[in-house]
Tab-separated table of C-alpha atoms in Angstrom:
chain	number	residue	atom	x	y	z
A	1	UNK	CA	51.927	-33.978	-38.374
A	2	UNK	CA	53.308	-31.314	-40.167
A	3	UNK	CA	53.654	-28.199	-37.320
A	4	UNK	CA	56.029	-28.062	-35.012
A	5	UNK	CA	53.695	-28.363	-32.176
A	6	UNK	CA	49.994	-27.697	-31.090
A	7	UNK	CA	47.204	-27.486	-28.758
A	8	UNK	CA	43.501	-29.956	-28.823
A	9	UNK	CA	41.654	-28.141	-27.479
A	10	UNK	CA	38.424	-30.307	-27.180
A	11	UNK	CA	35.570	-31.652	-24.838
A	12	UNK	CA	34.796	-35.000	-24.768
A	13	UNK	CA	32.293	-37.424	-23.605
A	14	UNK	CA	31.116	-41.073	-23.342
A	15	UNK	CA	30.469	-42.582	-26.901
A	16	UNK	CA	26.635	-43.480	-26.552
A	17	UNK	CA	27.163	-46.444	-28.919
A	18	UNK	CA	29.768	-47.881	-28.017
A	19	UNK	CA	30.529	-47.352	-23.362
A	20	UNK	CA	33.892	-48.251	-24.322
A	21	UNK	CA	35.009	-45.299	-26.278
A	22	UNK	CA	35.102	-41.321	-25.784
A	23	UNK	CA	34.665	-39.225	-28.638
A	24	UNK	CA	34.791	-35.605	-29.070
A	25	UNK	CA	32.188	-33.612	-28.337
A	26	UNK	CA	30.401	-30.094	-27.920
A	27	UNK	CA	28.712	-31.559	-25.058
A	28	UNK	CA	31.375	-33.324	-23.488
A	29	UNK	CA	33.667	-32.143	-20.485
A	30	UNK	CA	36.621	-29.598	-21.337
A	31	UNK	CA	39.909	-31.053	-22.316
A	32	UNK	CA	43.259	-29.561	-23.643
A	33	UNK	CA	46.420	-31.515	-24.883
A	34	UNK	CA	49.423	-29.679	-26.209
A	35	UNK	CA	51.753	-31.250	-28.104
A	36	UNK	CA	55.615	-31.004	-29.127
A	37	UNK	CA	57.584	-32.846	-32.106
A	38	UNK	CA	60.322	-34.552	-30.603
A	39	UNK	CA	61.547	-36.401	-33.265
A	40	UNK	CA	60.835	-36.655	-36.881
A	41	UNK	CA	61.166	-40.145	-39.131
A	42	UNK	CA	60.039	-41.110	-43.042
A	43	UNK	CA	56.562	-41.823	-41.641
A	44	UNK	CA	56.409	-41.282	-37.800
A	45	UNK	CA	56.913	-38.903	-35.857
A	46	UNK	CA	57.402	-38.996	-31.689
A	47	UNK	CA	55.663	-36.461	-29.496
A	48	UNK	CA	55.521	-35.199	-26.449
A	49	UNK	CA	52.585	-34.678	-24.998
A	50	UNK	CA	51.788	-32.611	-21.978
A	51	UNK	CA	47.892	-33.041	-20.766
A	52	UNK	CA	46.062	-30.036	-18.874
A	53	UNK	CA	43.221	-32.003	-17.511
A	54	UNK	CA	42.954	-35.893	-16.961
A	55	UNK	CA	39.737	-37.091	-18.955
A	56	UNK	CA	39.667	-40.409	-19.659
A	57	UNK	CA	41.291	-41.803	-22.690
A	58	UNK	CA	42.329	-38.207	-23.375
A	59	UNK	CA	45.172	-38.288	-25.492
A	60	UNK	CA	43.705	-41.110	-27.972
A	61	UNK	CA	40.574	-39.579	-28.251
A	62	UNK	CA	42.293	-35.903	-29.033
A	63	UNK	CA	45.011	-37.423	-31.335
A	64	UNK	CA	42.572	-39.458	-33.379
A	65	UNK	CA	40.273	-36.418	-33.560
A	66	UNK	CA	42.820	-34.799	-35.011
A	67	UNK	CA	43.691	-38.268	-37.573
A	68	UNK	CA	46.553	-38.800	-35.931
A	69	UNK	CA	45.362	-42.182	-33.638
A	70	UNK	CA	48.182	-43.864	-31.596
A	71	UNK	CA	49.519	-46.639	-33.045
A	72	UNK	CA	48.471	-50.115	-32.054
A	73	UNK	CA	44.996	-48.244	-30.415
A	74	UNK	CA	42.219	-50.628	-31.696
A	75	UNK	CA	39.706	-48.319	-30.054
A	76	UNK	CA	40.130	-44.970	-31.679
A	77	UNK	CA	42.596	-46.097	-35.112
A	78	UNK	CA	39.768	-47.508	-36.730
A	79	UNK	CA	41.844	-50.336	-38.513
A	80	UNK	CA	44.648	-47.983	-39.841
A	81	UNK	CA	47.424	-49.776	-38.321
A	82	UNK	CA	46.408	-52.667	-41.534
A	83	UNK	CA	46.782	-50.112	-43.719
A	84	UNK	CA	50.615	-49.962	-43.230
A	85	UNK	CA	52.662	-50.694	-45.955
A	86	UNK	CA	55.714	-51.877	-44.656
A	87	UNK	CA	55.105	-55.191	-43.806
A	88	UNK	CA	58.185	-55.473	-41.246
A	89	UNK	CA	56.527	-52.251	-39.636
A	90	UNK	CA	53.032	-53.704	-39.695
A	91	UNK	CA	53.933	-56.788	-38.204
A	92	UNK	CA	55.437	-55.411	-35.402
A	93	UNK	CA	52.626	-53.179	-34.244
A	94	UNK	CA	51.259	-56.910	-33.619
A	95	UNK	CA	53.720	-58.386	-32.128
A	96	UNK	CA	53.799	-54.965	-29.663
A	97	UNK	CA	51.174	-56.155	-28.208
A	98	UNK	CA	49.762	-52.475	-26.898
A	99	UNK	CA	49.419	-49.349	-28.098
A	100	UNK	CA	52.476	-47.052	-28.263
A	101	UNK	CA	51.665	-44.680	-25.577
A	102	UNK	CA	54.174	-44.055	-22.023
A	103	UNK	CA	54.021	-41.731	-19.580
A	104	UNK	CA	57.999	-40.898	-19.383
A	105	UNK	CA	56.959	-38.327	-16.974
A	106	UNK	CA	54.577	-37.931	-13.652
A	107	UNK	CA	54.201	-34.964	-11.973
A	108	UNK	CA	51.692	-33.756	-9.222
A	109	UNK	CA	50.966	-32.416	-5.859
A	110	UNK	CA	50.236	-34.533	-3.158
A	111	UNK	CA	46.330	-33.913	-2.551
A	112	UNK	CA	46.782	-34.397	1.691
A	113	UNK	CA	50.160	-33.763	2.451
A	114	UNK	CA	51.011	-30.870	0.122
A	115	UNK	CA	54.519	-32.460	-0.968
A	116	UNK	CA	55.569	-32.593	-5.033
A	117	UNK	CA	55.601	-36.044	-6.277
A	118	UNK	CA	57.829	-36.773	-9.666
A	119	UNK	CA	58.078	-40.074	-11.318
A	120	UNK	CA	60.565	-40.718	-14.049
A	121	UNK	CA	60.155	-44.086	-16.286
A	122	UNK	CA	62.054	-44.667	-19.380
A	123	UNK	CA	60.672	-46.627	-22.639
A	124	UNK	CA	59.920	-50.475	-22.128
A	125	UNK	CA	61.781	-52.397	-24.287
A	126	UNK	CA	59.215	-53.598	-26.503
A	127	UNK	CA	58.622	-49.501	-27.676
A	128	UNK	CA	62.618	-49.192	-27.734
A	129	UNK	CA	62.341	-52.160	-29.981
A	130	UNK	CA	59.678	-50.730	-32.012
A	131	UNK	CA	61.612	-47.362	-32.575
A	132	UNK	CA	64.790	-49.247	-33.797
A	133	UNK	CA	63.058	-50.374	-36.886
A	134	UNK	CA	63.100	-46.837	-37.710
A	135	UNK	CA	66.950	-46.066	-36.971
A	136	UNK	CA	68.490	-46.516	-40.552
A	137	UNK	CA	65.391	-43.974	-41.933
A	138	UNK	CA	66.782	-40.491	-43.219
A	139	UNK	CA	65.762	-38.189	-39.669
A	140	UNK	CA	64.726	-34.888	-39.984
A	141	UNK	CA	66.530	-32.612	-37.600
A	142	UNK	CA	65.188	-33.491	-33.871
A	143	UNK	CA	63.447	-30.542	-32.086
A	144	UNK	CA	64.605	-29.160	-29.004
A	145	UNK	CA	61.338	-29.156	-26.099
A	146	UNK	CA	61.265	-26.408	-24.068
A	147	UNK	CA	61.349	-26.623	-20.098
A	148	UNK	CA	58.590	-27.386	-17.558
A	149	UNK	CA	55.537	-25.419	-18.011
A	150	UNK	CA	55.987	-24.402	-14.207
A	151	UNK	CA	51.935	-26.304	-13.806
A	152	UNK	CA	51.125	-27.976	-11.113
A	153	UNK	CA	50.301	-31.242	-12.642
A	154	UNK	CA	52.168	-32.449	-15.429
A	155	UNK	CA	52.529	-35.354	-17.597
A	156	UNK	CA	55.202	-36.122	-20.385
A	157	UNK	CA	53.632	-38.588	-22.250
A	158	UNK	CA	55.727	-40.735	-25.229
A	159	UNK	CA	53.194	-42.342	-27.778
A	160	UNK	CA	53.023	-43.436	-30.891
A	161	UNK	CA	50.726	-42.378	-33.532
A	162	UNK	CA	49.247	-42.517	-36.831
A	163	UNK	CA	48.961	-40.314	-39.006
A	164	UNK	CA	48.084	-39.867	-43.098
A	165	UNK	CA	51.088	-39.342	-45.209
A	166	UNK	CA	50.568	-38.801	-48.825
A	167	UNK	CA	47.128	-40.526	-48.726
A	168	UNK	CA	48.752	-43.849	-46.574
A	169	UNK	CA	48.041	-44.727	-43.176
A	170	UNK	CA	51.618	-44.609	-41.716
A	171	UNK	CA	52.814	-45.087	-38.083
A	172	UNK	CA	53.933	-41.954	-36.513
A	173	UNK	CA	56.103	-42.149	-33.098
A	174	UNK	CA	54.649	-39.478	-31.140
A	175	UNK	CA	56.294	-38.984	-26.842
């Protein structure tokens, strides 16, 4: 991704060929994802994400809309994760087992009692793991995120995506 952040704003529906998958369309319901850059590597970069409405499989279906799937999504990559070329990187989007995508942050009114609800959860290991393969890569300068949006519902979401770099499929961290 080369801006410094973003906005998908994009309806989606049910894939009629496939029930499994969402895809974007005119049709579809309304959806909007903005996005920060967190952190920049080589190849990857890590997001955050913040959604405005909760459609299903929102974020993959906007990033890959945008070619920039999560990494490790079999759904909505289309095979790019293969297309790696570092094999120790390649490899362990395998071994990962799931797709690099985390909800860091939860945030939402309670629906009956009125009260604000906040959950907090920091990177499993096995995405901590995956991030340390990139920790001897030349960074470019990490981005400060602005505060809370002051919404009512919010979501800090870290993922990992993929994105083209120079014509190669290349993982891109993305919270």
């Amino acid at each position: 991704i080369e801006q410094n952040s973003g906005k998908i704003d994009a309806a989606i529906a049910r894939n009629k060929h496939n029930r499994l998958r969402m895809k974007v369309a005119p049709s579809g319901r309304s959806a909007l994802s903005l996005w920060r850059v967190r952190q920049r590597f080589d190849k990857f970069t890590l997001l955050d994400v913040e959604i405005k409405t909760g459609r299903t499989h929102q974020i993959r279906v906007h990033l890959a809309s945008i070619n920039h799937p999560v990494v490790g999504d079999e759904i909505y990559n289309e095979g790019r994760d293969n297309t790696i070329s570092d094999i120790t990187v390649r490899n362990a989007v395998v071994t990962m087992r799931r797709f690099f995508l985390h909800a860091e942050r939860l945030a939402f009114t309670h629906p009956k009692t009125g009260e604000r609800l906040e959950y907090t959860q920091s990177l499993p290991a096995e995405l901590t793991d995956f991030l340390k393969l990139f920790s001897r890569e030349r960074r470019r300068p990490r981005l400060q995120t602005p505060g809370s949006s002051g919404v009512k519902e919010q979501a800090k979401i870290q993922l990992l995506q993929l994105s083209t770099v120079a014509g190669e499929g290349a993982c891109v961290p993305a919270k």
